[in-house]
Amino acid sequence: MKTIIAACSQNLSGSRASVQRALRTLLAVPWPSQRDVRSWLQLLAVLQWVLSFLLLGTISLLILIYLVFTSFWPISALYLAWIIFDWDTPEQGGRRLPCLRRWSVWRHFRDYFPVKLVKTHDLPPSHNYIIGSHPHGILCVGAFCNFITGSTGFGEMFPGIRPFLTTLAGNFRLPVFREYLMSGGLCPVTRRAISYLLSKNGTGNAVAIVIGGAAESLSCRPGVTTLILKNRKGFVRLALQHGAHLVPSFSFGENDLFRQVVFEEGSWMRSIQQRFQKMMGFAPCVFYGRGLTSVQSRGFLPYARPITTVVGEPLTVPRIENPSRETVDMYHQLYIRALLKLFEENKTKYGLSELDRLHIL
């Protein structure tokens, strides 16, 4: 009996010593610094944004289809009825949630790159505006951060102005994802949706349009600034029809966030991308960024590169219900000149050299 008690005492002593050693080892490990915690929060903020835009709509659709074949089918039926009832809302101003724009996650998202907004001129709230956003890049990070989130101070810089950002109309057909987009102030890039904001929503509306669109993303790569703009004139016609002033904006650093495999014009891969873009509205880019574990690894997260979005001087546009082609062409040229001026005046301030030029196709 004494032998058993002695053995148990030795085991307890050994266990106690092991626990003490483990505690000492744990306490010896340095706690993460505030800088490390901020870096993790910034990375998680960007991760949720990328996953939301790439997967939220598709996953929600698959879940609703799956529920149809289960006892939870009424959920899918009710949501389908809601979409049918709510079908026109995206093209009638959407359903903004100011609390989402003030979400603290967006501050970490902003600081990851970081993203900065620069104001050059006032935008009086007595007018409506069409803001041309350039360049498209891969995921339009600068446009989203500045015009959809309140993290860069758009509301403080331009008091009385309600910013909206347009995106592909097909995104508003995806369940749950459509609610996410509308809550932030996104709307379809359609004539009907933009006309509603410029004519039936009062004044003080600024509709940001990424004019180059999906076609421009195919030419996105670091060190090259190419815009698809020469034949994009629909936004000018809309501005004339509603008397909305045209405002150029440029996000310096947008093309540095990802590395893309760019296929030459005339190649079979390029033709496949262009056909897909015409059919589906977006271009299947072959790109990569950093991984989740380290900057050196490859993945789908953008690299941490500074983005500075400069909002230029508004171009006064008269209201002409049926503008002629010559009038549209004239204001289109004036817009291009204003954009080139904005680029030349700011390029050396935000990472480009004096020799860099803006190529407009």
CSV table of C-alpha atoms in Angstrom, one decimal:
chain,number,residue,atom,x,y,z
A,1,MET,CA,0.0,0.0,0.0
A,2,LYS,CA,2.8,2.4,0.9
A,3,THR,CA,4.4,1.6,-2.4
A,4,ILE,CA,1.3,2.6,-4.3
A,5,ILE,CA,0.9,5.8,-2.3
A,6,ALA,CA,4.5,6.7,-3.0
A,7,ALA,CA,4.1,6.0,-6.7
A,8,CYS,CA,1.0,8.2,-6.8
A,9,SER,CA,2.9,11.0,-5.0
A,10,GLN,CA,5.7,10.9,-7.5
A,11,ASN,CA,3.2,11.0,-10.4
A,12,LEU,CA,1.4,14.0,-8.9
A,13,SER,CA,4.7,15.8,-8.3
A,14,GLY,CA,5.8,15.0,-11.9
A,15,SER,CA,2.5,16.3,-13.3
A,16,ARG,CA,2.7,19.4,-11.1
A,17,ALA,CA,6.2,20.1,-12.4
A,18,SER,CA,5.1,19.5,-16.0
A,19,VAL,CA,2.3,22.0,-15.6
A,20,GLN,CA,4.6,24.5,-14.0
A,21,ARG,CA,7.1,24.1,-16.9
A,22,ALA,CA,4.3,24.5,-19.4
A,23,LEU,CA,3.1,27.7,-17.7
A,24,ARG,CA,6.6,29.1,-17.6
A,25,THR,CA,7.1,28.3,-21.3
A,26,LEU,CA,3.7,30.0,-22.1
A,27,LEU,CA,4.6,33.1,-20.2
A,28,ALA,CA,8.0,33.3,-21.8
A,29,VAL,CA,6.4,33.5,-25.3
A,30,PRO,CA,6.2,37.3,-26.2
A,31,TRP,CA,2.7,38.6,-26.6
A,32,PRO,CA,1.7,40.1,-29.9
A,33,SER,CA,2.4,43.8,-30.2
A,34,GLN,CA,-0.3,46.3,-31.0
A,35,ARG,CA,1.3,46.6,-34.5
A,36,ASP,CA,0.9,42.8,-35.0
A,37,VAL,CA,-2.8,42.9,-33.9
A,38,ARG,CA,-3.5,45.8,-36.3
A,39,SER,CA,-1.8,43.9,-39.1
A,40,TRP,CA,-4.0,40.9,-38.5
A,41,LEU,CA,-7.1,42.9,-38.3
A,42,GLN,CA,-6.3,44.7,-41.6
A,43,LEU,CA,-5.6,41.3,-43.3
A,44,LEU,CA,-8.9,39.9,-42.0
A,45,ALA,CA,-10.8,43.0,-43.2
A,46,VAL,CA,-9.4,42.6,-46.7
A,47,LEU,CA,-10.0,38.8,-46.6
A,48,GLN,CA,-13.7,39.2,-45.8
A,49,TRP,CA,-14.1,41.8,-48.6
A,50,VAL,CA,-12.4,39.7,-51.2
A,51,LEU,CA,-14.4,36.6,-50.2
A,52,SER,CA,-17.7,38.6,-50.2
A,53,PHE,CA,-17.2,39.8,-53.7
A,54,LEU,CA,-15.9,36.6,-55.1
A,55,LEU,CA,-18.0,34.0,-53.3
A,56,LEU,CA,-20.9,35.4,-51.3
A,57,GLY,CA,-23.4,35.5,-54.3
A,58,THR,CA,-22.4,32.0,-55.6
A,59,ILE,CA,-22.4,30.3,-52.2
A,60,SER,CA,-25.8,31.9,-51.3
A,61,LEU,CA,-27.3,30.7,-54.6
A,62,LEU,CA,-26.0,27.2,-54.1
A,63,ILE,CA,-27.4,27.1,-50.5
A,64,LEU,CA,-30.8,28.2,-51.6
A,65,ILE,CA,-30.9,25.6,-54.4
A,66,TYR,CA,-29.9,22.9,-51.9
A,67,LEU,CA,-32.6,24.0,-49.5
A,68,VAL,CA,-35.2,23.4,-52.2
A,69,PHE,CA,-34.6,19.6,-51.8
A,70,THR,CA,-34.9,19.6,-48.0
A,71,SER,CA,-37.5,20.3,-45.4
A,72,PHE,CA,-36.3,23.9,-45.3
A,73,TRP,CA,-37.6,24.6,-48.9
A,74,PRO,CA,-39.9,27.4,-47.6
A,75,ILE,CA,-36.8,29.5,-47.0
A,76,SER,CA,-35.9,29.4,-50.7
A,77,ALA,CA,-39.5,30.0,-51.7
A,78,LEU,CA,-39.9,33.0,-49.5
A,79,TYR,CA,-36.6,34.5,-50.6
A,80,LEU,CA,-37.5,34.0,-54.3
A,81,ALA,CA,-40.8,35.7,-53.6
A,82,TRP,CA,-38.9,38.6,-52.0
A,83,ILE,CA,-36.6,39.0,-55.0
A,84,ILE,CA,-39.5,39.1,-57.4
A,85,PHE,CA,-41.2,41.7,-55.2
A,86,ASP,CA,-38.0,43.7,-54.8
A,87,TRP,CA,-36.7,43.3,-58.3
A,88,ASP,CA,-36.7,46.9,-59.3
A,89,THR,CA,-35.2,48.3,-56.1
A,90,PRO,CA,-31.6,48.3,-57.3
A,91,GLU,CA,-32.5,50.5,-60.2
A,92,GLN,CA,-34.5,52.9,-58.0
A,93,GLY,CA,-31.9,54.1,-55.6
A,94,GLY,CA,-31.2,50.9,-53.8
A,95,ARG,CA,-31.4,50.5,-50.1
A,96,ARG,CA,-28.5,52.2,-48.3
A,97,LEU,CA,-27.6,51.4,-44.7
A,98,PRO,CA,-25.5,54.2,-43.2
A,99,CYS,CA,-24.4,51.9,-40.4
A,100,LEU,CA,-22.7,49.6,-42.9
A,101,ARG,CA,-20.7,52.5,-44.4
A,102,ARG,CA,-19.5,53.4,-40.9
A,103,TRP,CA,-18.6,49.8,-40.1
A,104,SER,CA,-15.2,49.8,-38.2
A,105,VAL,CA,-14.0,47.0,-40.4
A,106,TRP,CA,-13.6,49.5,-43.2
A,107,ARG,CA,-11.0,51.5,-41.3
A,108,HIS,CA,-8.8,48.4,-41.1
A,109,PHE,CA,-9.5,47.8,-44.8
A,110,ARG,CA,-8.3,51.3,-45.6
A,111,ASP,CA,-5.2,51.1,-43.5
A,112,TYR,CA,-4.1,47.8,-45.0
A,113,PHE,CA,-3.1,49.5,-48.3
A,114,PRO,CA,-3.5,52.3,-47.2
A,115,VAL,CA,-6.2,54.2,-49.2
A,116,LYS,CA,-6.3,58.0,-49.2
A,117,LEU,CA,-8.8,60.4,-50.7
A,118,VAL,CA,-7.6,63.8,-52.1
A,119,LYS,CA,-10.0,66.7,-52.8
A,120,THR,CA,-9.0,69.3,-55.3
A,121,HIS,CA,-12.3,71.3,-55.7
A,122,ASP,CA,-15.6,71.6,-53.9
A,123,LEU,CA,-18.7,69.8,-55.1
A,124,PRO,CA,-21.7,72.0,-54.3
A,125,PRO,CA,-24.7,69.9,-53.2
A,126,SER,CA,-27.0,72.0,-55.4
A,127,HIS,CA,-26.0,69.8,-58.4
A,128,ASN,CA,-25.7,66.2,-59.3
A,129,TYR,CA,-22.5,64.6,-60.5
A,130,ILE,CA,-21.1,61.8,-62.5
A,131,ILE,CA,-17.7,60.9,-61.2
A,132,GLY,CA,-15.5,59.0,-63.7
A,133,SER,CA,-13.4,56.5,-61.8
A,134,HIS,CA,-10.1,55.5,-63.4
A,135,PRO,CA,-8.4,53.0,-63.7
A,136,HIS,CA,-10.5,49.8,-63.2
A,137,GLY,CA,-7.7,47.6,-61.9
A,138,ILE,CA,-8.7,44.1,-60.9
A,139,LEU,CA,-11.2,44.7,-58.1
A,140,CYS,CA,-11.7,48.5,-58.0
A,141,VAL,CA,-10.4,48.8,-54.5
A,142,GLY,CA,-9.9,52.6,-54.6
A,143,ALA,CA,-13.4,53.3,-55.9
A,144,PHE,CA,-15.0,50.9,-53.4
A,145,CYS,CA,-13.1,52.3,-50.4
A,146,ASN,CA,-13.7,55.9,-51.2
A,147,PHE,CA,-17.2,56.0,-52.6
A,148,ILE,CA,-18.9,53.2,-50.6
A,149,THR,CA,-17.2,53.2,-47.2
A,150,GLY,CA,-16.9,56.3,-45.1
A,151,SER,CA,-13.4,55.4,-44.0
A,152,THR,CA,-11.6,57.9,-46.1
A,153,GLY,CA,-13.8,60.9,-45.1
A,154,PHE,CA,-15.8,61.5,-48.3
A,155,GLY,CA,-18.7,62.8,-46.3
A,156,GLU,CA,-16.6,65.3,-44.5
A,157,MET,CA,-14.7,66.5,-47.6
A,158,PHE,CA,-17.9,66.8,-49.7
A,159,PRO,CA,-20.7,67.7,-47.3
A,160,GLY,CA,-24.2,67.2,-48.6
A,161,ILE,CA,-23.0,64.8,-51.4
A,162,ARG,CA,-24.4,61.2,-51.4
A,163,PRO,CA,-21.9,59.0,-53.3
A,164,PHE,CA,-23.0,55.9,-55.3
A,165,LEU,CA,-20.9,53.4,-57.1
A,166,THR,CA,-22.1,51.4,-60.2
A,167,THR,CA,-21.3,47.8,-60.8
A,168,LEU,CA,-22.5,45.0,-63.2
A,169,ALA,CA,-26.3,44.6,-63.2
A,170,GLY,CA,-25.9,40.8,-63.0
A,171,ASN,CA,-24.5,41.1,-59.5
A,172,PHE,CA,-28.0,42.3,-58.3
A,173,ARG,CA,-29.5,39.0,-59.5
A,174,LEU,CA,-27.5,37.0,-57.0
A,175,PRO,CA,-29.3,36.3,-53.7
A,176,VAL,CA,-28.0,37.9,-50.5
A,177,PHE,CA,-25.2,39.5,-52.5
A,178,ARG,CA,-27.6,42.0,-53.9
A,179,GLU,CA,-28.6,43.1,-50.4
A,180,TYR,CA,-25.0,43.4,-49.4
A,181,LEU,CA,-24.3,45.6,-52.5
A,182,MET,CA,-27.4,47.9,-52.1
A,183,SER,CA,-26.7,48.4,-48.4
A,184,GLY,CA,-23.4,50.1,-49.2
A,185,GLY,CA,-24.8,52.3,-51.9
A,186,LEU,CA,-23.9,50.3,-55.1
A,187,CYS,CA,-26.3,50.4,-58.0
A,188,PRO,CA,-26.4,48.7,-61.5
A,189,VAL,CA,-24.4,50.4,-64.2
A,190,THR,CA,-27.6,50.8,-66.3
A,191,ARG,CA,-29.1,53.8,-67.9
A,192,ARG,CA,-32.3,53.4,-65.9
A,193,ALA,CA,-30.5,53.2,-62.5
A,194,ILE,CA,-28.2,56.1,-63.2
A,195,SER,CA,-31.1,58.2,-64.6
A,196,TYR,CA,-33.1,57.6,-61.5
A,197,LEU,CA,-30.3,58.9,-59.2
A,198,LEU,CA,-29.8,61.9,-61.4
A,199,SER,CA,-33.4,62.9,-61.9
A,200,LYS,CA,-35.7,61.5,-59.2
A,201,ASN,CA,-33.5,61.5,-56.1
A,202,GLY,CA,-33.1,65.2,-55.6
A,203,THR,CA,-29.7,67.0,-55.9
A,204,GLY,CA,-26.4,66.2,-54.1
A,205,ASN,CA,-26.0,62.8,-55.8
A,206,ALA,CA,-22.6,61.7,-57.1
A,207,VAL,CA,-22.7,58.6,-59.2
A,208,ALA,CA,-19.2,57.0,-59.6
A,209,ILE,CA,-18.8,55.0,-62.8
A,210,VAL,CA,-15.7,52.9,-63.5
A,211,ILE,CA,-15.8,53.8,-67.2
A,212,GLY,CA,-13.2,51.4,-68.5
A,213,GLY,CA,-15.1,48.5,-67.1
A,214,ALA,CA,-14.2,44.8,-67.6
A,215,ALA,CA,-12.4,45.5,-70.8
A,216,GLU,CA,-9.9,47.7,-69.0
A,217,SER,CA,-9.1,45.1,-66.4
A,218,LEU,CA,-7.5,42.9,-69.1
A,219,SER,CA,-4.8,45.5,-69.5
A,220,CYS,CA,-4.2,46.0,-65.8
A,221,ARG,CA,-0.6,45.5,-64.7
A,222,PRO,CA,1.9,47.4,-62.6
A,223,GLY,CA,3.8,50.2,-64.4
A,224,VAL,CA,1.3,50.5,-67.2
A,225,THR,CA,-1.6,53.0,-67.2
A,226,THR,CA,-4.0,52.3,-70.0
A,227,LEU,CA,-7.6,53.4,-70.0
A,228,ILE,CA,-10.4,52.3,-72.2
A,229,LEU,CA,-12.2,55.6,-72.8
A,230,LYS,CA,-11.9,56.8,-76.4
A,231,ASN,CA,-15.2,55.2,-77.4
A,232,ARG,CA,-17.0,55.2,-74.0
A,233,LYS,CA,-19.4,58.2,-74.4
A,234,GLY,CA,-22.6,56.9,-72.8
A,235,PHE,CA,-21.8,58.6,-69.5
A,236,VAL,CA,-21.4,61.9,-71.2
A,237,ARG,CA,-24.7,61.6,-72.9
A,238,LEU,CA,-26.4,60.8,-69.6
A,239,ALA,CA,-24.7,63.8,-68.0
A,240,LEU,CA,-26.0,66.1,-70.7
A,241,GLN,CA,-29.5,64.7,-70.5
A,242,HIS,CA,-29.7,65.3,-66.8
A,243,GLY,CA,-27.4,68.4,-66.5
A,244,ALA,CA,-25.1,66.4,-64.2
A,245,HIS,CA,-21.6,67.9,-63.9
A,246,LEU,CA,-18.7,65.6,-64.9
A,247,VAL,CA,-15.9,64.9,-62.4
A,248,PRO,CA,-12.7,63.0,-63.3
A,249,SER,CA,-11.0,61.0,-60.6
A,250,PHE,CA,-7.9,58.9,-60.7
A,251,SER,CA,-6.7,56.2,-58.2
A,252,PHE,CA,-2.9,56.2,-58.3
A,253,GLY,CA,-1.6,52.7,-57.3
A,254,GLU,CA,-4.7,50.8,-58.3
A,255,ASN,CA,-2.8,48.7,-60.9
A,256,ASP,CA,-0.1,47.7,-58.4
A,257,LEU,CA,-2.3,45.5,-56.2
A,258,PHE,CA,-2.1,42.3,-58.2
A,259,ARG,CA,0.1,40.6,-60.8
A,260,GLN,CA,-1.8,39.6,-64.0
A,261,VAL,CA,-0.8,37.4,-66.9
A,262,VAL,CA,-1.6,39.7,-69.8
A,263,PHE,CA,-2.2,38.0,-73.1
A,264,GLU,CA,-1.2,39.8,-76.3
A,265,GLU,CA,-3.9,41.2,-78.6
A,266,GLY,CA,-4.7,38.7,-81.3
A,267,SER,CA,-3.8,35.6,-79.1
A,268,TRP,CA,-6.4,32.9,-78.7
A,269,MET,CA,-6.5,33.4,-74.9
A,270,ARG,CA,-7.1,37.1,-75.4
A,271,SER,CA,-10.0,36.4,-77.8
A,272,ILE,CA,-11.5,34.0,-75.3
A,273,GLN,CA,-11.3,36.6,-72.5
A,274,GLN,CA,-13.0,39.2,-74.8
A,275,ARG,CA,-15.8,36.9,-75.9
A,276,PHE,CA,-16.5,35.9,-72.3
A,277,GLN,CA,-16.5,39.6,-71.3
A,278,LYS,CA,-19.1,40.4,-74.1
A,279,MET,CA,-21.3,37.5,-73.0
A,280,MET,CA,-21.1,37.7,-69.2
A,281,GLY,CA,-20.2,41.4,-68.7
A,282,PHE,CA,-16.9,40.7,-66.9
A,283,ALA,CA,-13.5,39.5,-68.0
A,284,PRO,CA,-11.9,36.3,-66.6
A,285,CYS,CA,-8.5,37.6,-65.6
A,286,VAL,CA,-5.5,35.4,-64.7
A,287,PHE,CA,-4.0,37.2,-61.7
A,288,TYR,CA,-2.5,36.5,-58.3
A,289,GLY,CA,-1.6,38.5,-55.2
A,290,ARG,CA,-0.2,37.6,-51.8
A,291,GLY,CA,-1.2,34.6,-49.7
A,292,LEU,CA,-2.9,34.6,-46.3
A,293,THR,CA,0.2,33.4,-44.4
A,294,SER,CA,2.9,35.7,-45.8
A,295,VAL,CA,3.7,38.4,-48.3
A,296,GLN,CA,6.1,36.0,-50.1
A,297,SER,CA,3.4,33.4,-50.7
A,298,ARG,CA,1.0,33.6,-53.7
A,299,GLY,CA,-2.8,33.9,-53.3
A,300,PHE,CA,-5.8,36.0,-54.1
A,301,LEU,CA,-5.3,38.8,-51.6
A,302,PRO,CA,-4.1,42.2,-52.9
A,303,TYR,CA,-0.6,43.4,-52.1
A,304,ALA,CA,-0.4,46.2,-49.6
A,305,ARG,CA,0.3,49.1,-51.9
A,306,PRO,CA,-0.8,52.7,-51.3
A,307,ILE,CA,-3.8,54.0,-53.3
A,308,THR,CA,-4.4,57.7,-53.6
A,309,THR,CA,-7.7,58.7,-55.2
A,310,VAL,CA,-7.7,62.3,-56.5
A,311,VAL,CA,-11.0,63.8,-57.3
A,312,GLY,CA,-10.7,66.6,-59.9
A,313,GLU,CA,-12.5,69.7,-60.8
A,314,PRO,CA,-16.1,69.4,-61.9
A,315,LEU,CA,-16.8,70.1,-65.6
A,316,THR,CA,-20.0,72.2,-65.9
A,317,VAL,CA,-22.5,70.4,-68.2
A,318,PRO,CA,-25.7,72.0,-69.5
A,319,ARG,CA,-29.0,70.1,-69.5
A,320,ILE,CA,-29.9,69.0,-73.1
A,321,GLU,CA,-32.7,66.5,-73.4
A,322,ASN,CA,-31.6,65.2,-76.8
A,323,PRO,CA,-27.9,66.1,-77.2
A,324,SER,CA,-26.4,65.8,-80.7
A,325,ARG,CA,-23.5,63.6,-81.5
A,326,GLU,CA,-21.3,66.6,-81.9
A,327,THR,CA,-22.2,68.0,-78.5
A,328,VAL,CA,-21.5,64.6,-76.9
A,329,ASP,CA,-18.1,64.4,-78.7
A,330,MET,CA,-17.2,68.0,-77.5
A,331,TYR,CA,-17.9,67.3,-73.9
A,332,HIS,CA,-16.2,63.9,-74.1
A,333,GLN,CA,-13.1,65.6,-75.3
A,334,LEU,CA,-13.3,68.2,-72.6
A,335,TYR,CA,-13.6,65.4,-70.0
A,336,ILE,CA,-10.5,63.6,-71.4
A,337,ARG,CA,-8.5,66.9,-71.3
A,338,ALA,CA,-9.6,67.4,-67.6
A,339,LEU,CA,-8.6,63.8,-66.8
A,340,LEU,CA,-5.2,64.2,-68.5
A,341,LYS,CA,-4.6,67.4,-66.6
A,342,LEU,CA,-5.5,65.7,-63.3
A,343,PHE,CA,-3.1,62.9,-64.1
A,344,GLU,CA,-0.2,65.1,-65.1
A,345,GLU,CA,-0.6,67.4,-62.1
A,346,ASN,CA,-0.6,64.6,-59.6
A,347,LYS,CA,1.4,61.7,-61.0
A,348,THR,CA,4.8,62.6,-59.4
A,349,LYS,CA,3.1,63.2,-56.0
A,350,TYR,CA,1.8,59.7,-55.8
A,351,GLY,CA,4.4,57.3,-57.0
A,352,LEU,CA,4.8,57.9,-60.7
A,353,SER,CA,7.7,59.5,-62.6
A,354,GLU,CA,7.7,62.6,-64.8
A,355,LEU,CA,8.0,60.3,-67.9
A,356,ASP,CA,4.9,58.3,-67.2
A,357,ARG,CA,2.0,58.9,-69.6
A,358,LEU,CA,-1.7,58.0,-69.6
A,359,HIS,CA,-2.6,55.9,-72.6
A,360,ILE,CA,-6.2,56.2,-73.7
A,361,LEU,CA,-7.6,53.6,-76.1
